[in-house]
XYZ file of N, CA and C in Angstrom:
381
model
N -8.480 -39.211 -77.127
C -8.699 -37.807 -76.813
C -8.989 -37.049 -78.115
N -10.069 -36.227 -78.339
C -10.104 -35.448 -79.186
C -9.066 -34.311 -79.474
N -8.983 -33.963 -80.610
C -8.297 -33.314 -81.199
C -8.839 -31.419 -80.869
N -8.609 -30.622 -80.357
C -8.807 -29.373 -80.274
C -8.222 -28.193 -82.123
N -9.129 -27.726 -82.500
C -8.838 -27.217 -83.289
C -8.034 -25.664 -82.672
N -7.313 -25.365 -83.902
C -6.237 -24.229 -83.367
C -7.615 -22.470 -83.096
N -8.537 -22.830 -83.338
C -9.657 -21.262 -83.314
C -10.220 -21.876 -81.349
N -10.364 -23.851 -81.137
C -10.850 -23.708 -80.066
C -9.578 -23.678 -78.882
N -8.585 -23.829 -79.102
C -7.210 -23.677 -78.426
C -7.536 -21.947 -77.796
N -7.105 -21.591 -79.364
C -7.707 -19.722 -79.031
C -8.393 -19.341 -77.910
N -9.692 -20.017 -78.140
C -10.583 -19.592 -77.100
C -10.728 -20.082 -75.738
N -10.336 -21.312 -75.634
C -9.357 -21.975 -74.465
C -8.863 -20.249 -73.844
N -7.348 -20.325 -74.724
C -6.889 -19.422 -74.080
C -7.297 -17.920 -73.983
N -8.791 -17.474 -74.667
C -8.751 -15.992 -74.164
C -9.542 -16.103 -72.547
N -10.152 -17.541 -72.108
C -10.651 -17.875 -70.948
C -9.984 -17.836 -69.911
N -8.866 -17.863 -69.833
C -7.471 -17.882 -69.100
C -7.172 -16.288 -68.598
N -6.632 -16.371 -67.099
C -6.569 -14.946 -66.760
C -4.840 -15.402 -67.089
N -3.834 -14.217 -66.938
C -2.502 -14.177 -66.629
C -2.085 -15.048 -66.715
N -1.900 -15.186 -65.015
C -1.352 -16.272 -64.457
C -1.838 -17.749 -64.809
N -2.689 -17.795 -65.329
C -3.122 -19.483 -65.781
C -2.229 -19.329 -67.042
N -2.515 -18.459 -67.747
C -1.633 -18.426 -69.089
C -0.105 -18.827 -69.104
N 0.199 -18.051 -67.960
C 1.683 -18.225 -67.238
C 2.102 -19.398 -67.210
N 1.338 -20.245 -66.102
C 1.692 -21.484 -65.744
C 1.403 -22.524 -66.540
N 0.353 -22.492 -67.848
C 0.616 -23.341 -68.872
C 1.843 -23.323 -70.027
N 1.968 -21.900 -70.108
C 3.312 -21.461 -70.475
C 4.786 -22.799 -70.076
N 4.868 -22.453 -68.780
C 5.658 -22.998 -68.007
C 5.708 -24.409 -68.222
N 4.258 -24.937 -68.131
C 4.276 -26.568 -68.191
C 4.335 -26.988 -69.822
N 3.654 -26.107 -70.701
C 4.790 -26.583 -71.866
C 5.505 -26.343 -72.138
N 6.416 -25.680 -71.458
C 8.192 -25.903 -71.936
C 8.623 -27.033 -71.376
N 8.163 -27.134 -70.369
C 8.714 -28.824 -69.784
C 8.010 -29.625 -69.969
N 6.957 -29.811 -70.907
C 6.702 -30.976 -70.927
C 7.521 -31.371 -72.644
N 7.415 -30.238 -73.659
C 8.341 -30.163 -74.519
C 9.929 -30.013 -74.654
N 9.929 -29.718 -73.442
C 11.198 -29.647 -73.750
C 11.849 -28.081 -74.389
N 10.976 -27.274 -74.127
C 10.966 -25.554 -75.141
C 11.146 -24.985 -74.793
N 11.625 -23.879 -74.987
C 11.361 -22.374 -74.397
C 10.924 -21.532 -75.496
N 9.928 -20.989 -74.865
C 8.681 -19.998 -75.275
C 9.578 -18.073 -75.636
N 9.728 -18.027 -76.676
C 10.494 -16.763 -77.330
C 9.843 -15.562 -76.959
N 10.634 -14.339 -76.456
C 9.506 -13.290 -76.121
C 8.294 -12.831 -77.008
N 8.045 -13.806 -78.601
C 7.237 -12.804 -78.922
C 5.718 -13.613 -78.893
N 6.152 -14.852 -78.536
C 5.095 -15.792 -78.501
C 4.411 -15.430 -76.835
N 5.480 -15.136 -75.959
C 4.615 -15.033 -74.750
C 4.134 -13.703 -75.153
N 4.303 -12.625 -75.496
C 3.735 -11.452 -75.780
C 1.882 -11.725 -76.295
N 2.344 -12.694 -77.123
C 0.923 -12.688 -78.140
C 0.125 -13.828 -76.960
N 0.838 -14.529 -76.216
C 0.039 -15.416 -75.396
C -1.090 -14.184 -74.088
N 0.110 -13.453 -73.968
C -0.222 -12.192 -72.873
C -1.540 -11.509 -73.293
N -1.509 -11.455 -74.609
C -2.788 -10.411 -75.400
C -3.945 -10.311 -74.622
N -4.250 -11.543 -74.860
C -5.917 -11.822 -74.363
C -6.139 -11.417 -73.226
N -5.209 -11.947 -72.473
C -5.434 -11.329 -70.839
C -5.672 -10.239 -70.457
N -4.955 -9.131 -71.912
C -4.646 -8.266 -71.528
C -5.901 -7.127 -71.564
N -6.393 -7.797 -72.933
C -7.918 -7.517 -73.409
C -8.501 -7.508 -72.802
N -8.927 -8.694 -71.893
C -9.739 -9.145 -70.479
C -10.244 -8.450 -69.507
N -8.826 -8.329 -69.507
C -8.978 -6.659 -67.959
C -9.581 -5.019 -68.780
N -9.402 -4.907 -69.713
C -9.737 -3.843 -70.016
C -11.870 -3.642 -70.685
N -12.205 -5.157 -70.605
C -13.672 -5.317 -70.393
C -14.048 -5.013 -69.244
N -13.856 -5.226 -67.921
C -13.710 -4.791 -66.667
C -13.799 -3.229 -66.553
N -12.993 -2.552 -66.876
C -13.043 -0.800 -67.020
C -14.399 -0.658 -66.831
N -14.825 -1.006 -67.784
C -16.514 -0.829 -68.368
C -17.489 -1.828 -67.711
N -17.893 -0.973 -66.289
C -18.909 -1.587 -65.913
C -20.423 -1.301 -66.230
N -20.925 -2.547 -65.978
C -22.845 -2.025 -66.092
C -23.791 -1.925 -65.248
N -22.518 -2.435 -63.920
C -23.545 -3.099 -62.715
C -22.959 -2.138 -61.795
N -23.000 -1.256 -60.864
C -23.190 -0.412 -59.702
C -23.556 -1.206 -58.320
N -23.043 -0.447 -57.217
C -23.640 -0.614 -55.980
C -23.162 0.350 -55.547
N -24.838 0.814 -55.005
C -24.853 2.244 -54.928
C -24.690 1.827 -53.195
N -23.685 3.320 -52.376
C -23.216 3.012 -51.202
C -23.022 4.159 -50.445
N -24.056 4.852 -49.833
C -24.053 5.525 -48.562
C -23.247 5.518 -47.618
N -22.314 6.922 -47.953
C -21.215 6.617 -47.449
C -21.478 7.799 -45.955
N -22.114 8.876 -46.145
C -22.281 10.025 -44.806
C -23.803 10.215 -44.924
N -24.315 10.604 -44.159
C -25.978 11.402 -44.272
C -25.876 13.030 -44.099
N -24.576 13.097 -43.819
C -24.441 14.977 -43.802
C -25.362 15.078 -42.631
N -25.878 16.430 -42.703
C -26.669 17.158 -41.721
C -28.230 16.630 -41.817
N -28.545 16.318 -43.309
C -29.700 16.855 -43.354
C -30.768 15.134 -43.001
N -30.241 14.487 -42.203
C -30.762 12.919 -42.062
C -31.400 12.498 -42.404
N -32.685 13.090 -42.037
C -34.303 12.907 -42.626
C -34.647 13.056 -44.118
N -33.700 14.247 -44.830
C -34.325 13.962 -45.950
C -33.504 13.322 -47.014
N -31.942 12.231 -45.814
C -31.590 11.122 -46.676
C -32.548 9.832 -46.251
N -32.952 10.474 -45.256
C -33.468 8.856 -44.851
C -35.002 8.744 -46.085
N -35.575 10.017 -46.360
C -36.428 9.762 -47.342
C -36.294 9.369 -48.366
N -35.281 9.873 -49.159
C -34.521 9.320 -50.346
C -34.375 8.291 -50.405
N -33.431 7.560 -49.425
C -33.393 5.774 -49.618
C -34.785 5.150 -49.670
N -35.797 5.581 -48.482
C -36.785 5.142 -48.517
C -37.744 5.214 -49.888
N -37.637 6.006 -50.599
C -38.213 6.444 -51.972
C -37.474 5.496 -53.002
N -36.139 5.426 -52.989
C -35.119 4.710 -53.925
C -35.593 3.033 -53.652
N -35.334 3.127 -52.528
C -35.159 0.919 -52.590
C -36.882 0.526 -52.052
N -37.605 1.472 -51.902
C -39.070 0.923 -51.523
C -39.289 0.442 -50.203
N -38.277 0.462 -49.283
C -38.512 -0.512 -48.391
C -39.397 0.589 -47.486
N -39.500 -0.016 -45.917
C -40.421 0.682 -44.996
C -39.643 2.001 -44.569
N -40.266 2.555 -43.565
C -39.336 3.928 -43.066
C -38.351 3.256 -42.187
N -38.681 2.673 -41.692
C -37.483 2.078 -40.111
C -36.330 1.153 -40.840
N -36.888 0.852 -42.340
C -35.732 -0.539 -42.766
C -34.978 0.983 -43.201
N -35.292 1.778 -43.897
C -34.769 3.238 -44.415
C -33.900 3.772 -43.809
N -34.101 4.065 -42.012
C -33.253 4.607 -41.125
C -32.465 3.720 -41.046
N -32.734 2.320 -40.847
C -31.720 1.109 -40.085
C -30.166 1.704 -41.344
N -30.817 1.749 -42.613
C -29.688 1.754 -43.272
C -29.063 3.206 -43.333
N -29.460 4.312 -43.596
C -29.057 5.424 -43.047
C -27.936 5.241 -41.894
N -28.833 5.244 -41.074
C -27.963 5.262 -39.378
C -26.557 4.004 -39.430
N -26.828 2.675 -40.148
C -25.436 2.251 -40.660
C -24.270 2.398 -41.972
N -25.032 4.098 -42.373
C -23.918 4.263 -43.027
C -21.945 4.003 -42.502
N -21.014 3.891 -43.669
C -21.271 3.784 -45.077
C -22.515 2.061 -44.949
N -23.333 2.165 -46.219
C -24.162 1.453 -45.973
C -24.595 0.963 -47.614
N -24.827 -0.487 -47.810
C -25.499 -0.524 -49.512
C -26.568 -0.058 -49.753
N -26.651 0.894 -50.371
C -28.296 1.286 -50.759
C -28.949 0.060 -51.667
N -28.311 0.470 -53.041
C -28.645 -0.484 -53.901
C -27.600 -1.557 -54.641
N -28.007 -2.495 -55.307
C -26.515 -3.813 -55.477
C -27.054 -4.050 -56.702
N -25.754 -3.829 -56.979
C -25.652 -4.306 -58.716
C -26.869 -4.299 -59.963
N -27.079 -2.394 -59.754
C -27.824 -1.495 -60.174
C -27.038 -1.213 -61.505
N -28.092 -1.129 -62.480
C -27.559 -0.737 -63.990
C -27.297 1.170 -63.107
N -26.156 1.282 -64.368
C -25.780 2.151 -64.624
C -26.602 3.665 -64.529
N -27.717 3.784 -65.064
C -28.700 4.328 -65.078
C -29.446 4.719 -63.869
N -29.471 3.887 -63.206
C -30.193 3.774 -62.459
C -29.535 3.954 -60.898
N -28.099 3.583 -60.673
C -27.086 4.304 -59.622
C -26.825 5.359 -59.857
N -26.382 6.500 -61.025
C -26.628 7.382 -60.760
C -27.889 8.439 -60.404
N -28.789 8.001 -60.839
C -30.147 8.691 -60.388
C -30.403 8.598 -58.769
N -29.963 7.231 -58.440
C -29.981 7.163 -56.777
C -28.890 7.918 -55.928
N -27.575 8.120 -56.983
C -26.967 8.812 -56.383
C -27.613 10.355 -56.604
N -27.735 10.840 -57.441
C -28.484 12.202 -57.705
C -29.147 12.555 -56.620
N -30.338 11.691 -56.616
C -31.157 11.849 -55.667
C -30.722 12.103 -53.793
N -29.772 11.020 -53.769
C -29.141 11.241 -52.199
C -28.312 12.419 -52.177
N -27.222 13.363 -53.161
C -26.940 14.001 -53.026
C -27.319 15.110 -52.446
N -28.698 15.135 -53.331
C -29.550 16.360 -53.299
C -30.290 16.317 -52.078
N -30.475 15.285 -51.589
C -31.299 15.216 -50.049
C -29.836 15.785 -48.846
N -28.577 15.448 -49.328
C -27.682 16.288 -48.368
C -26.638 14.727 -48.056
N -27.108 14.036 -48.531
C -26.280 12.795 -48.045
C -25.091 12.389 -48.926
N -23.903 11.720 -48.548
C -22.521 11.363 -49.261
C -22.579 10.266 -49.873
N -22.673 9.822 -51.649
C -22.451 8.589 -52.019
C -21.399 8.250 -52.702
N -20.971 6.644 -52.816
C -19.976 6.638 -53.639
C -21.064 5.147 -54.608
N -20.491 5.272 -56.152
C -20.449 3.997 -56.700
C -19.661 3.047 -57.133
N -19.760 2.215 -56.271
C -18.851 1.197 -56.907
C -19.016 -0.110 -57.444
Protein backbone atom coordinates (compact mmCIF):
# COMPACT_ATOMS: atom_id res chain seq x y z
CA UNK A 1 0.00 0.00 0.00
CA UNK A 2 1.26 3.33 -0.68
CA UNK A 3 2.18 5.65 1.69
CA UNK A 4 -0.24 8.94 1.79
CA UNK A 5 1.65 12.05 2.49
CA UNK A 6 0.42 14.22 5.57
CA UNK A 7 -0.71 17.58 2.75
CA UNK A 8 -2.65 14.37 0.78
CA UNK A 9 -4.29 13.00 4.15
CA UNK A 10 -5.31 16.88 4.44
CA UNK A 11 -7.04 16.85 1.43
CA UNK A 12 -8.52 13.43 1.90
CA UNK A 13 -9.99 15.06 4.73
CA UNK A 14 -11.24 18.55 3.52
CA UNK A 15 -13.35 16.01 0.97
CA UNK A 16 -15.14 14.62 3.86
CA UNK A 17 -18.50 16.16 5.00
CA UNK A 18 -19.07 15.95 9.09
CA UNK A 19 -20.24 12.98 9.60
CA UNK A 20 -17.67 10.99 7.45
CA UNK A 21 -15.13 12.91 9.47
CA UNK A 22 -17.01 11.68 12.53
CA UNK A 23 -17.06 8.17 11.79
CA UNK A 24 -13.42 7.95 10.77
CA UNK A 25 -12.80 9.70 13.92
CA UNK A 26 -14.51 6.87 15.66
CA UNK A 27 -12.86 4.02 13.70
CA UNK A 28 -9.51 5.33 14.61
CA UNK A 29 -9.83 5.26 18.07
CA UNK A 30 -10.64 1.69 17.81
CA UNK A 31 -8.65 0.63 15.60
CA UNK A 32 -5.75 2.41 17.75
CA UNK A 33 -6.76 1.98 20.55
CA UNK A 34 -7.13 6.24 21.21
CA UNK A 35 -9.11 8.72 22.07
CA UNK A 36 -9.18 11.76 19.98
CA UNK A 37 -8.67 15.08 22.56
CA UNK A 38 -11.15 17.93 22.07
CA UNK A 39 -8.71 19.93 20.26
CA UNK A 40 -7.81 17.53 17.59
CA UNK A 41 -11.53 16.85 16.83
CA UNK A 42 -12.01 20.65 16.72
CA UNK A 43 -9.26 21.05 14.02
CA UNK A 44 -10.64 17.72 12.36
CA UNK A 45 -14.24 19.68 12.39
CA UNK A 46 -12.56 22.80 10.49
CA UNK A 47 -12.83 21.78 7.06
CA UNK A 48 -16.27 20.75 7.22
CA UNK A 49 -16.90 23.60 8.61
CA UNK A 50 -15.38 25.69 5.76
CA UNK A 51 -17.34 23.47 3.36
CA UNK A 52 -20.67 24.56 4.25
CA UNK A 53 -19.90 28.05 4.25
CA UNK A 54 -18.83 27.69 0.18
CA UNK A 55 -22.45 26.72 -0.19
CA UNK A 56 -23.76 30.30 1.21
CA UNK A 57 -22.40 31.52 -2.03
CA UNK A 58 -24.26 30.39 -4.79
CA UNK A 59 -23.79 30.89 -8.69
CA UNK A 60 -26.42 28.76 -9.95
CA UNK A 61 -30.27 29.92 -9.47
CA UNK A 62 -33.58 28.38 -10.37
CA UNK A 63 -35.65 30.79 -11.17
CA UNK A 64 -39.42 29.69 -9.86
CA UNK A 65 -42.82 31.09 -10.53
CA UNK A 66 -44.38 31.05 -7.69
CA UNK A 67 -48.13 33.30 -8.43
CA UNK A 68 -49.06 35.10 -11.86
CA UNK A 69 -50.98 37.80 -9.77
CA UNK A 70 -53.69 39.42 -11.80
CA UNK A 71 -51.98 40.41 -14.63
CA UNK A 72 -51.53 36.60 -16.52
CA UNK A 73 -50.89 37.55 -19.91
CA UNK A 74 -48.28 39.79 -19.37
CA UNK A 75 -46.56 36.95 -17.12
CA UNK A 76 -47.25 34.60 -19.57
CA UNK A 77 -45.24 37.00 -22.01
CA UNK A 78 -42.38 37.38 -19.88
CA UNK A 79 -41.65 33.68 -19.50
CA UNK A 80 -42.29 33.39 -23.05
CA UNK A 81 -39.61 36.20 -23.82
CA UNK A 82 -37.22 34.76 -20.88
CA UNK A 83 -36.91 30.84 -21.75
CA UNK A 84 -37.76 31.25 -25.69
CA UNK A 85 -40.06 28.63 -25.76
CA UNK A 86 -43.58 28.78 -27.80
CA UNK A 87 -46.69 30.71 -26.38
CA UNK A 88 -48.71 27.51 -25.24
CA UNK A 89 -45.28 25.83 -23.69
CA UNK A 90 -45.33 29.66 -21.89
CA UNK A 91 -48.94 29.30 -20.54
CA UNK A 92 -48.53 25.43 -19.78
CA UNK A 93 -45.95 26.83 -17.31
CA UNK A 94 -47.66 29.90 -16.07
CA UNK A 95 -50.98 28.10 -15.45
CA UNK A 96 -48.68 25.37 -13.37
CA UNK A 97 -47.38 27.78 -11.26
CA UNK A 98 -45.40 27.59 -8.52
CA UNK A 99 -43.54 26.45 -11.66
CA UNK A 100 -39.46 26.34 -12.91
CA UNK A 101 -38.96 29.03 -15.18
CA UNK A 102 -35.36 28.74 -15.48
CA UNK A 103 -32.65 25.92 -13.81
CA UNK A 104 -29.52 26.56 -12.68
CA UNK A 105 -29.25 30.10 -14.14
CA UNK A 106 -26.07 32.21 -13.31
CA UNK A 107 -26.72 34.68 -10.98
CA UNK A 108 -27.09 37.41 -13.40
CA UNK A 109 -29.21 36.21 -15.26
CA UNK A 110 -32.12 34.93 -12.45
CA UNK A 111 -32.34 38.04 -11.32
CA UNK A 112 -33.09 39.81 -14.57
CA UNK A 113 -35.78 37.00 -15.10
CA UNK A 114 -36.91 37.69 -11.90
CA UNK A 115 -37.02 41.57 -12.63
CA UNK A 116 -38.65 41.01 -15.54
CA UNK A 117 -41.64 38.70 -14.07
CA UNK A 118 -42.07 41.04 -11.34
CA UNK A 119 -42.69 43.81 -13.44
CA UNK A 120 -45.14 41.88 -15.72
CA UNK A 121 -47.23 41.43 -12.19
CA UNK A 122 -46.16 37.88 -11.47
CA UNK A 123 -44.59 36.28 -7.92
CA UNK A 124 -40.96 34.85 -8.03
CA UNK A 125 -38.77 33.22 -5.77
CA UNK A 126 -34.89 32.14 -6.35
CA UNK A 127 -33.62 29.37 -5.26
Amino acid sequence: MAKLSSDELLDAFKEMTLVELSDFVKKFEDEFDVEASAPAVAVAAAPAAGAGAGEEEKTEFDVVLSSFGDKKIQVIKAVKNITGKGLADAKALVDGAPATILEKAKKDDAEKAKSEIEEAGGTVELK
